[in-house]
Tab-separated table of C-alpha atoms and ligand atoms in Angstrom:
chain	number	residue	atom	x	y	z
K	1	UNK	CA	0.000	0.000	0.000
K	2	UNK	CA	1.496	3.502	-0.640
K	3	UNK	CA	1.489	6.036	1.655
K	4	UNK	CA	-1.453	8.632	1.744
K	5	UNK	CA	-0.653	12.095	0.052
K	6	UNK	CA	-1.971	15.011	1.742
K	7	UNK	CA	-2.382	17.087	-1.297
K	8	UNK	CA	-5.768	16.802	-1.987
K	9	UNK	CA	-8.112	14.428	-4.280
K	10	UNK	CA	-5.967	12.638	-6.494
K	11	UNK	CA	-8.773	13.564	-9.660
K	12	UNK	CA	-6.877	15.572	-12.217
K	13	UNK	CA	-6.941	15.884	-16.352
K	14	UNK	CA	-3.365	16.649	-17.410
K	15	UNK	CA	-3.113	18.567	-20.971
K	16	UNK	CA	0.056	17.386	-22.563
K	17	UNK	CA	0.579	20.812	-24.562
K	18	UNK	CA	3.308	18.745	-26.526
K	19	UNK	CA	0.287	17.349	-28.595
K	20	UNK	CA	-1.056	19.932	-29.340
K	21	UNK	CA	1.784	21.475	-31.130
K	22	UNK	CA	1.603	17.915	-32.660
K	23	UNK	CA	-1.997	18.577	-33.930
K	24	UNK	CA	-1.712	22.053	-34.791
K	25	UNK	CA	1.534	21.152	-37.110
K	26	UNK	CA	-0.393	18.108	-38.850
K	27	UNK	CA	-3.035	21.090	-39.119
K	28	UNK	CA	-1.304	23.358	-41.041
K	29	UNK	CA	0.333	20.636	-43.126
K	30	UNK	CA	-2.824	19.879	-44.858
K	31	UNK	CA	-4.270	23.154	-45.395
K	32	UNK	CA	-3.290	24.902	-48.573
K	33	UNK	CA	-0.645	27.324	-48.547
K	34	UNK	CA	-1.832	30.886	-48.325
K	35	UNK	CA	-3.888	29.942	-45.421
K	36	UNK	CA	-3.970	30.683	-42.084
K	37	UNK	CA	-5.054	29.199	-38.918
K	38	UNK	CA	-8.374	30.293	-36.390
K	39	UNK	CA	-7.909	28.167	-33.567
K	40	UNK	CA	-11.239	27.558	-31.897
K	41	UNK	CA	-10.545	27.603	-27.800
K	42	UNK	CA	-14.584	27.715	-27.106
K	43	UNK	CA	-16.022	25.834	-23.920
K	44	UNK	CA	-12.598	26.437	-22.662
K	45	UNK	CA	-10.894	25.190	-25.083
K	46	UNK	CA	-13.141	22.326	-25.346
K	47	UNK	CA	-12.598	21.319	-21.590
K	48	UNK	CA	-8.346	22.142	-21.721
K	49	UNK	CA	-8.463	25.008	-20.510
K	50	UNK	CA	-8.360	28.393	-22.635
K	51	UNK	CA	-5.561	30.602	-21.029
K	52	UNK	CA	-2.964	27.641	-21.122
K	53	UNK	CA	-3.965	26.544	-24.366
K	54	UNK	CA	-4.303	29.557	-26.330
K	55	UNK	CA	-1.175	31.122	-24.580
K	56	UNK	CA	0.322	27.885	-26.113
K	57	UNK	CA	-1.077	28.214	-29.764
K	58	UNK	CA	-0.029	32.284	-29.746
K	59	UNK	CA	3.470	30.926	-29.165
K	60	UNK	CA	2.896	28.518	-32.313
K	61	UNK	CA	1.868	31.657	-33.820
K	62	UNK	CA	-1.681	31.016	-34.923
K	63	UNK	CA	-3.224	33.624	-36.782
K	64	UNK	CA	-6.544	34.254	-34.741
K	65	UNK	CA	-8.684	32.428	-32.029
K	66	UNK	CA	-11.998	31.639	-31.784
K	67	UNK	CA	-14.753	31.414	-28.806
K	68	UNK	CA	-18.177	31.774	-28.936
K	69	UNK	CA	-19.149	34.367	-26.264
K	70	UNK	CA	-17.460	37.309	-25.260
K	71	UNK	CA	-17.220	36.729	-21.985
K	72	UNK	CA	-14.722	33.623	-22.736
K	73	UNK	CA	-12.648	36.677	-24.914
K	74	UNK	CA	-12.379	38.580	-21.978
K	75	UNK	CA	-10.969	35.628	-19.442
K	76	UNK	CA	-8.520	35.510	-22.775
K	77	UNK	CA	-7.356	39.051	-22.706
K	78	UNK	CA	-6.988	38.621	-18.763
K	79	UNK	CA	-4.966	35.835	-19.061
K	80	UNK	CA	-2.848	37.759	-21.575
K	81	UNK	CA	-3.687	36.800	-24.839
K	82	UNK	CA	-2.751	39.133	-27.286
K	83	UNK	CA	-3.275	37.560	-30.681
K	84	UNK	CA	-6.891	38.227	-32.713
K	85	UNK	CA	-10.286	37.210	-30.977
K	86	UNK	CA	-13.531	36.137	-32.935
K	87	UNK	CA	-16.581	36.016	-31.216
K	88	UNK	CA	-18.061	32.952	-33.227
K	89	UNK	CA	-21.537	33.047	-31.116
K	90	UNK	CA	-21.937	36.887	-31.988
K	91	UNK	CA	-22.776	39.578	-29.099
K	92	UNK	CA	-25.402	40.080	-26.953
K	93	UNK	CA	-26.654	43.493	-26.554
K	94	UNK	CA	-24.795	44.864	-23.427
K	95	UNK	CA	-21.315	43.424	-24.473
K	96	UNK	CA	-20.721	46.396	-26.534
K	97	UNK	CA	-19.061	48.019	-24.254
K	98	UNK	CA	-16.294	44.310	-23.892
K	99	UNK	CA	-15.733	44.418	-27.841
K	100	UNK	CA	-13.939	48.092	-27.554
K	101	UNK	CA	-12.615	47.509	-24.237
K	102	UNK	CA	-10.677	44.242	-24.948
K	103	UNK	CA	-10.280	44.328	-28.716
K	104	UNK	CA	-12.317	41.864	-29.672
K	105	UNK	CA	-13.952	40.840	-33.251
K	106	UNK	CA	-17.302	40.122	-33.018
K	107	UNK	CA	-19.624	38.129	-35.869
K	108	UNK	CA	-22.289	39.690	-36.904
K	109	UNK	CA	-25.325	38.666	-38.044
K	110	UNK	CA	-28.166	41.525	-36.625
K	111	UNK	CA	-28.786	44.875	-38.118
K	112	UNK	CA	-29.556	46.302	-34.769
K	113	UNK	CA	-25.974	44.963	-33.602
K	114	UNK	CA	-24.593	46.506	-36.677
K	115	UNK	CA	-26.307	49.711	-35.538
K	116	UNK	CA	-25.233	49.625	-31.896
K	117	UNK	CA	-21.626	48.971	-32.618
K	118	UNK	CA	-21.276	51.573	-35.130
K	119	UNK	CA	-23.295	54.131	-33.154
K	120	UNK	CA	-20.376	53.003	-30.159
K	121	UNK	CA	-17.166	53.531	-32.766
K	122	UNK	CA	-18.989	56.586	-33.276
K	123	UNK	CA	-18.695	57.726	-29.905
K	124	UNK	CA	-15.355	56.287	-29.362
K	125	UNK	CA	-14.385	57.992	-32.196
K	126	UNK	CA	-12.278	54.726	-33.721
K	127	UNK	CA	-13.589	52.239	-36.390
K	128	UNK	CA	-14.258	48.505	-35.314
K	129	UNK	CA	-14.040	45.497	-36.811
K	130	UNK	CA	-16.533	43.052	-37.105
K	131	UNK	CA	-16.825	39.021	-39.515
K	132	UNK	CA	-20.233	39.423	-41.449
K	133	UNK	CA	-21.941	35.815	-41.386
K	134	UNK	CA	-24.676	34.581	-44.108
K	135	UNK	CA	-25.961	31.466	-43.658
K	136	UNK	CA	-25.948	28.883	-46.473
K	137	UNK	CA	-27.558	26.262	-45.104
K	138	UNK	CA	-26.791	25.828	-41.372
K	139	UNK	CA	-29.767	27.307	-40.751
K	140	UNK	CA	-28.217	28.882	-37.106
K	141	UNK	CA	-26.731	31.927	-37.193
K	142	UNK	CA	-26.213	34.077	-40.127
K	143	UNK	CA	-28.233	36.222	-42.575
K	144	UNK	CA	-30.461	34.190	-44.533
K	145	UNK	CA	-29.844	34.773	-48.186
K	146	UNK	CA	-32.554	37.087	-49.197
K	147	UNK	CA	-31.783	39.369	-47.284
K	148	UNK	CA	-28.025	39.690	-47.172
K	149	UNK	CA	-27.737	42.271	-50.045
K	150	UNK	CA	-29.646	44.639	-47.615
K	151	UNK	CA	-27.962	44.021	-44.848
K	152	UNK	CA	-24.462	44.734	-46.726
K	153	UNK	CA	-25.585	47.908	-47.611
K	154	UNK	CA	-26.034	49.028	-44.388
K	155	UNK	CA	-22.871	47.479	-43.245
K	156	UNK	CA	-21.434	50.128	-46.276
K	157	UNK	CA	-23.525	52.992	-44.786
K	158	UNK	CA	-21.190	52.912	-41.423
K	159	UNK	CA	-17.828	54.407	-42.592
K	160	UNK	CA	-17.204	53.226	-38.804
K	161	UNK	CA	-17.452	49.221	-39.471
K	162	UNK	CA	-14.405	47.516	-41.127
K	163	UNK	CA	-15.514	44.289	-42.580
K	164	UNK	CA	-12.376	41.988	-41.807
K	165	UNK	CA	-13.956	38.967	-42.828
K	166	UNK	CA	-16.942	37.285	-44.453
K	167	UNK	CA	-17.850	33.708	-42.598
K	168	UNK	CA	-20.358	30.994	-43.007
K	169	UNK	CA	-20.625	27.396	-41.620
K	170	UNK	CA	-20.836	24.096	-42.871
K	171	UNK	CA	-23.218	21.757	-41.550
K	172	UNK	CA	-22.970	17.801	-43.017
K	173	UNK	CA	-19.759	17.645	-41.338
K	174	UNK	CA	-20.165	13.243	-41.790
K	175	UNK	CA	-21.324	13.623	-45.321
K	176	UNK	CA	-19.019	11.266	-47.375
K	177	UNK	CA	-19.772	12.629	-51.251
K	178	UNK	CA	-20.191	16.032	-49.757
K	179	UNK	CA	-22.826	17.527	-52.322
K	180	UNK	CA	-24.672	19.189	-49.962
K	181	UNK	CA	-20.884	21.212	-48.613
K	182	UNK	CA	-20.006	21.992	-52.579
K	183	UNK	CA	-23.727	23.732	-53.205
K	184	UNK	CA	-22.834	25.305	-49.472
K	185	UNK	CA	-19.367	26.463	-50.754
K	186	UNK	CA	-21.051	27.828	-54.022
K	187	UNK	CA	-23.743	29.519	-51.715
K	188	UNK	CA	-20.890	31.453	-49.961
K	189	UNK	CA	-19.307	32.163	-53.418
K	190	UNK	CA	-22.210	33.428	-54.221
K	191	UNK	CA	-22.214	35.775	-50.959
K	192	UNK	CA	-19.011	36.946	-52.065
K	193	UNK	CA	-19.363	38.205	-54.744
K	194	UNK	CA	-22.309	40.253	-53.879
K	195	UNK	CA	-20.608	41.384	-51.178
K	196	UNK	CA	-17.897	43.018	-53.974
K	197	UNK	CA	-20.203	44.530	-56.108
K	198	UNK	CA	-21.718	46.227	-53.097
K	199	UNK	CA	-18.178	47.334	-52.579
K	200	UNK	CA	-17.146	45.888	-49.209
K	201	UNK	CA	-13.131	44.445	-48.910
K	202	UNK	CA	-12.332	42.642	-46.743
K	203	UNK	CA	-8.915	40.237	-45.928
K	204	UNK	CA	-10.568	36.972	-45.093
K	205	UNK	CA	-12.806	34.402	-45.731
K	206	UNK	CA	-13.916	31.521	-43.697
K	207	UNK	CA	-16.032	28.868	-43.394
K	208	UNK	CA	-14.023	25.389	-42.858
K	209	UNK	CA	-14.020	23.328	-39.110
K	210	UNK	CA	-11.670	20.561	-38.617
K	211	UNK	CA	-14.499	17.873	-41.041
K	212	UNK	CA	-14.469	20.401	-43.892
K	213	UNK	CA	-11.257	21.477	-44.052
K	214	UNK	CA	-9.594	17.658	-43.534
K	215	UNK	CA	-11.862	16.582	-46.470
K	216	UNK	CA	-12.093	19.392	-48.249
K	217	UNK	CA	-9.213	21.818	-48.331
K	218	UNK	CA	-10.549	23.444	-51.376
K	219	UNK	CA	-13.905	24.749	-49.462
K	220	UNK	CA	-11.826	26.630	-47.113
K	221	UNK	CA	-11.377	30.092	-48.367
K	222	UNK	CA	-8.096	32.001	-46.830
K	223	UNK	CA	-8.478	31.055	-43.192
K	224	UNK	CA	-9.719	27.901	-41.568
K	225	UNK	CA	-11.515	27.110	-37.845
K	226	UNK	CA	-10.332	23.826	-36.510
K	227	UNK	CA	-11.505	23.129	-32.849
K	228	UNK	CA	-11.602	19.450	-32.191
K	229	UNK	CA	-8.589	18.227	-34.077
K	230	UNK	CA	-6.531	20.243	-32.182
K	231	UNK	CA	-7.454	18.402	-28.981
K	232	UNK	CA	-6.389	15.169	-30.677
K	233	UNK	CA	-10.296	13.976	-31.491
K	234	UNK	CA	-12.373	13.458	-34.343
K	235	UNK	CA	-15.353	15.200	-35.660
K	236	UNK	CA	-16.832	11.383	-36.300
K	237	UNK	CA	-14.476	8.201	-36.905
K	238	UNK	CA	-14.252	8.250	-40.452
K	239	UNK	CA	-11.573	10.800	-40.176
K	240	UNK	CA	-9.103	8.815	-38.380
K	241	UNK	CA	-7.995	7.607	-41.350
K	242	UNK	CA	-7.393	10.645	-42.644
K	243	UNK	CA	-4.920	12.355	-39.965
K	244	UNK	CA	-2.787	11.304	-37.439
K	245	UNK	CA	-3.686	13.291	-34.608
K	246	UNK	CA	-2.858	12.882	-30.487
K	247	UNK	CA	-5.122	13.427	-27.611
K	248	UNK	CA	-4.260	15.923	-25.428
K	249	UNK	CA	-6.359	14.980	-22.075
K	250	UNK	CA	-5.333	12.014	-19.632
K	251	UNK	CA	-8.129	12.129	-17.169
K	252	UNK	CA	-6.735	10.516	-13.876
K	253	UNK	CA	-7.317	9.475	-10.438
K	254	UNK	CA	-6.525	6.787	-7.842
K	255	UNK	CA	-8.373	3.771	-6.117
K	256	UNK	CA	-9.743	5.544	-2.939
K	257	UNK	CA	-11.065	2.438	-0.790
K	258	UNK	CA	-10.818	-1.451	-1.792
K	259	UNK	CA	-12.517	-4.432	-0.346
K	260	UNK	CA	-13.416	-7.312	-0.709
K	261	UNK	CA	-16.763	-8.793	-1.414
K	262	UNK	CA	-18.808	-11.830	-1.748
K	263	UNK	CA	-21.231	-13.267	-4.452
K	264	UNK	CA	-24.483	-11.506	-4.232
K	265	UNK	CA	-23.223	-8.317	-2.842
K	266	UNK	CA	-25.288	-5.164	-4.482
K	267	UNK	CA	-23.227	-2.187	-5.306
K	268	UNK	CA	-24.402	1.612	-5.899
K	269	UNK	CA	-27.814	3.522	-6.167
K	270	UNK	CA	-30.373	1.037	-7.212
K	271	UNK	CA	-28.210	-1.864	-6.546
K	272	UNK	CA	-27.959	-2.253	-10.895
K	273	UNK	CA	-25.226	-4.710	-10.364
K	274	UNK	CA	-24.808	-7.826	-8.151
K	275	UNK	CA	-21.613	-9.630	-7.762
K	276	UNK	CA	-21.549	-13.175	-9.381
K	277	UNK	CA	-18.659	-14.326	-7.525
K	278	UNK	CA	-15.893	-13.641	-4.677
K	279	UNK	CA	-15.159	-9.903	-6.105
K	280	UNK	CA	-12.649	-7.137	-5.535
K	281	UNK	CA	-14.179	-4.037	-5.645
K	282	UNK	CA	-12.609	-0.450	-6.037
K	283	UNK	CA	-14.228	2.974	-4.959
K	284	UNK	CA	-12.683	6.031	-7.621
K	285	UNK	CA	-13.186	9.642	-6.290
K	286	UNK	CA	-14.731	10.722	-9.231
K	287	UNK	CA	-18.621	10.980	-10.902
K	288	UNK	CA	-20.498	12.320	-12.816
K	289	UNK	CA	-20.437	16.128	-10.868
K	290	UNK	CA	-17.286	15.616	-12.667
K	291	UNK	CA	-18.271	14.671	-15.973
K	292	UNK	CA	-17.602	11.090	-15.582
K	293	UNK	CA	-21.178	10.585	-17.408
K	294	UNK	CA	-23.827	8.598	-15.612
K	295	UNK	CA	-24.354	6.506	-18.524
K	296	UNK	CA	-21.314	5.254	-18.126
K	297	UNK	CA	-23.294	3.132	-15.208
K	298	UNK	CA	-22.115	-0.652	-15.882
K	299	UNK	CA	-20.748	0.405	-19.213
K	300	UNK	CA	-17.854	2.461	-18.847
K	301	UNK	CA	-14.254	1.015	-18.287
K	302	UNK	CA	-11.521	2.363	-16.421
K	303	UNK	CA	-7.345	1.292	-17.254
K	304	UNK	CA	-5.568	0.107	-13.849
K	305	UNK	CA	-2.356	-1.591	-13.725
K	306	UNK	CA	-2.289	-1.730	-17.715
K	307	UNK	CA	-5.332	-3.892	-17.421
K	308	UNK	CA	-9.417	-2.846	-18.033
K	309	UNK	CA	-11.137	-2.773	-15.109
K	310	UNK	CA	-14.926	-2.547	-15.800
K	311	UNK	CA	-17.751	0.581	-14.133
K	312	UNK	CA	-19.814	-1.632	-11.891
K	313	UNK	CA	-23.685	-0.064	-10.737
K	314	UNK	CA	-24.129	3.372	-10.997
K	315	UNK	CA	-22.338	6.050	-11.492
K	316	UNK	CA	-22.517	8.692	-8.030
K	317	UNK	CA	-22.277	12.533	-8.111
K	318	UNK	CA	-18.920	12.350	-6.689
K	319	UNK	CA	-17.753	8.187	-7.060
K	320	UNK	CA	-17.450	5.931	-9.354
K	321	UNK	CA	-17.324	1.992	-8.283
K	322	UNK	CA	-15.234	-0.579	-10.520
K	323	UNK	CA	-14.377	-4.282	-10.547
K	324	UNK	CA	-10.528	-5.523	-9.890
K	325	UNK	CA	-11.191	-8.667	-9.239
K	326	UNK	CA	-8.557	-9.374	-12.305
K	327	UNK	CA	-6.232	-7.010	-11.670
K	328	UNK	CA	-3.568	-8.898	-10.273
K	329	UNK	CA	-1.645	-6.720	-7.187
K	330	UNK	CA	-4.395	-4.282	-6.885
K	331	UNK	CA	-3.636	-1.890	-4.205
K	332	UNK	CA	-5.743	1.092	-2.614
K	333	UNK	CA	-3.812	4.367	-4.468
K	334	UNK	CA	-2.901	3.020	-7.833
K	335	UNK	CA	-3.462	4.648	-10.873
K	336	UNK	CA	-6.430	4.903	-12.666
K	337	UNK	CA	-6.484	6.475	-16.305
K	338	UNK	CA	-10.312	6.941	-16.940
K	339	UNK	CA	-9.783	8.712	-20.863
K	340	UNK	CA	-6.038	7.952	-21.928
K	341	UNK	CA	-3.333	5.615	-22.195
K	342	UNK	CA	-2.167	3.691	-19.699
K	343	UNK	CA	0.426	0.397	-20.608
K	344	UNK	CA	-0.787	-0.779	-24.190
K	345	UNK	CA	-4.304	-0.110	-23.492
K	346	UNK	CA	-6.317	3.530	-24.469
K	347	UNK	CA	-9.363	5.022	-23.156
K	348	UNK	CA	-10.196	7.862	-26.195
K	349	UNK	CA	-13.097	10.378	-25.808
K	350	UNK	CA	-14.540	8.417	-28.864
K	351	UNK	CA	-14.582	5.504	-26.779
K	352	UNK	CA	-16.748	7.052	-24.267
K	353	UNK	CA	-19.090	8.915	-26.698
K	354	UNK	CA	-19.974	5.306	-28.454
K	355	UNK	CA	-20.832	4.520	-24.980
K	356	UNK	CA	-23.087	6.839	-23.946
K	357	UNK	CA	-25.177	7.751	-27.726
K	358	UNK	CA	-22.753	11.051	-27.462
K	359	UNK	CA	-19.859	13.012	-30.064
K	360	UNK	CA	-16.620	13.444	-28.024
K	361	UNK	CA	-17.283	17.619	-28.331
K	362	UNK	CA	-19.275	16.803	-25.710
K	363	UNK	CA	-17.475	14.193	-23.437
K	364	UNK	CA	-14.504	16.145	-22.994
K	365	UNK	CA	-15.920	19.733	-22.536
K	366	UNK	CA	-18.140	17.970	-19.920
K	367	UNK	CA	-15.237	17.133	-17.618
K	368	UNK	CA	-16.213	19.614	-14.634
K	369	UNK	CA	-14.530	22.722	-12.988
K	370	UNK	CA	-14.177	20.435	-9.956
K	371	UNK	CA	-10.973	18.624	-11.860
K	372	UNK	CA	-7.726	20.946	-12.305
K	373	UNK	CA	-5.942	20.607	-15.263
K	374	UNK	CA	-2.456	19.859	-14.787
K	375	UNK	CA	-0.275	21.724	-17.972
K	376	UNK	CA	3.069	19.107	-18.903
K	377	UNK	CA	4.841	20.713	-22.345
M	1	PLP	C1	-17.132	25.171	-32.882
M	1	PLP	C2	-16.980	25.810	-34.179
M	1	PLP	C3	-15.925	25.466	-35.043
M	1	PLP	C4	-14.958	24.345	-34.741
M	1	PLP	O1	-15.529	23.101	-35.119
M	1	PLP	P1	-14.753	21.708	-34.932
M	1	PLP	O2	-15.696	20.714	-35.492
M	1	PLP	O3	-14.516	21.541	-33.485
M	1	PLP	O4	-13.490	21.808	-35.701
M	1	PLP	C5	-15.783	26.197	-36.204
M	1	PLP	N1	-16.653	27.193	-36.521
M	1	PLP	C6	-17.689	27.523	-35.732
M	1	PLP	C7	-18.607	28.619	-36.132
M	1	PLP	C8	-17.895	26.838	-34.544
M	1	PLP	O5	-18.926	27.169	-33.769
């Protein structure tokens, strides 16, 4: 047995920042040259943490980030970011005010946004910039079609709004053939070049996430917006045949209590799970207030020792109870990768997501405040 620690609940998700200079290099290998890099650090950087991980990519000298409220552009300026901000999400109406104050580029999308901004530059007596979105079949956020003529001309009518960008998104991210992207892509064309007769320059144009712009570099325009790739995931699991990429997250803890247990015993909420034979059974201090998903309830496995060790009965708020019964030397404190590699075996955030009817966006921006993230690289 090893001797207790005093420092605290052994639950941590270390970031290996080595990756993701790793994924951001087989990144811009594969886009064309000529264009640059938005790095999306959303969610916090999709559960990595923003300030670490964008500090990281302005070192790698990416060309602009991406979140999707401003509120996450401000904990980025705080932390010391100086490169670009987008506000993907657009603004809300009060955060005109954060857009001046800490430089940051919002979408836009709203003629009465348009209005408010320009009426602040006004004031301010400075121009600002803004990304105008159209939507070409999203069907989110953007200006529907019809009407974005209209709403370029009043985006010419502010001598105070510099159009920096146009943007729109793709949406059949899985589709193989990719007809629906192409008549997308000719959409946005299409938006263009209304947007030149109208008169309005601008210096990019976007509209490519990690799916598009792995399988179709040519849709990409002059700057791309990769967010999952560069936490070493997939957008689905046909693309991991099309990149080599690395996760970044281990997500870690140790066996809190052990015992020993005979057939019949019931363990958890519910008692889902009975023991079929003399059993060794391990308490984890982590659950699902952690993002250790409850569906993960006699499902989920858990890497000890190099070996599987499967989730047995529910998952708690705060525990999560496993069976070592073939885990040979099992001790109370040993090391438990829940989503990583441990010996030759590998947890992935795909893994989990097949698991649970979920898309690995969402299993590893779920992992919880509650868990620090521990920076190596
Ligand atoms: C989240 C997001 C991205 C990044 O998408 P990934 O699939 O993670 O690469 C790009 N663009 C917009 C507008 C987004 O909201």
């Amino acid at each position: 047995m090893k001797t207790p620690t005093l420092s605290g609940r052994p639950t941590v998700a270390e970031i290996d920042l080595k990756s993701l200079e790793f994924n951001y290099r087989q990144l811009q290998r594969r886009v064309p040259k000529g264009v640059n890099l938005l790095a999306v650090v959303k969610a916090d950087a999709y559960g990595h943490g923003a300030v670490p991980v964008a500090l990281k990519l302005e070192k790698l000298g990416v060309e602009y980030l991406g979140v999707a409220i401003p509120e996450e552009g401000v904990e980025l300026r705080k932390g010391g970011v100086k490169t670009p901000i987008l506000i993907l999400g657009g603004i809300f109406g009060p955060d005109v005010d954060q857009i001046f104050r800490f430089h940051l580029t919002p979408v836009i999308f709203r003629k009465d946004y348009l209005q408010a901004l320009s009426k602040e530059a006004e004031r301010r007596r400075r121009k600002v910039r803004v990304h105008l979105k159209v939507d070409t079949g999203m069907g989110r956020l953007g200006v529907p079609f019809n009407l974005w003529p209209d709403f370029l001309k009043e985006v010419k009518r502010s001598s105070k709004i510099e159009t920096e960008a146009i943007l729109s998104h793709f949406s059949m991210t899985d589709e193989k053939e990719g007809e629906f992207t192409q008549q997308q892509w000719r959409a946005f064309e299409e938006a263009v070049a209304i947007a030149r007769e109208i008169g309005i320059s601008f210096k990019y144009l976007h509209m490519a996430s990690s799916a598009i712009l792995t399988r179709l570099p040519s849709c990409s325009g002059n700057l791309v917006r990769p967010g999952i790739m560069l936490y070493g995931s997939y957008p689905s699991p046909t693309f991991q045949r099309l990149i080599s990429l690395k996760p970044l997250m281990t997500l870690k803890t140790r066996i809190h209590f052990l015992k020993s247990v005979p057939p019949g015993t019931r363990i958890s909420y519910g008692g889902t799970f009975t023991t079929k034979r003399d059993s060794l059974i391990a308490t984890l201090p982590i659950g699902y207030a952690d993002g250790y998903n409850l569906h993960l309830s006699n499902q989920g496995d858990v890497l000890i020792r190099g070996k599987r060790a499967p989730v047995v009965g529910r998952v708690c708020m705060d525990f999560t109870i496993v069976d070592v019964t073939d885990i040979p030397k099992v001790s109370v404190g040993d090391k438990v990768v829940l989503i990583g590699r441990q010996g030759k075996e590998r947890i992935t955030a795909e893994e989990i997501a097949e698991k649970i009817n979920s898309i690995s966006y969402e299993v590893l921006c779920s992992i919880g405040k509650r868990v620090p993230r521990i920076y190596k690289g």
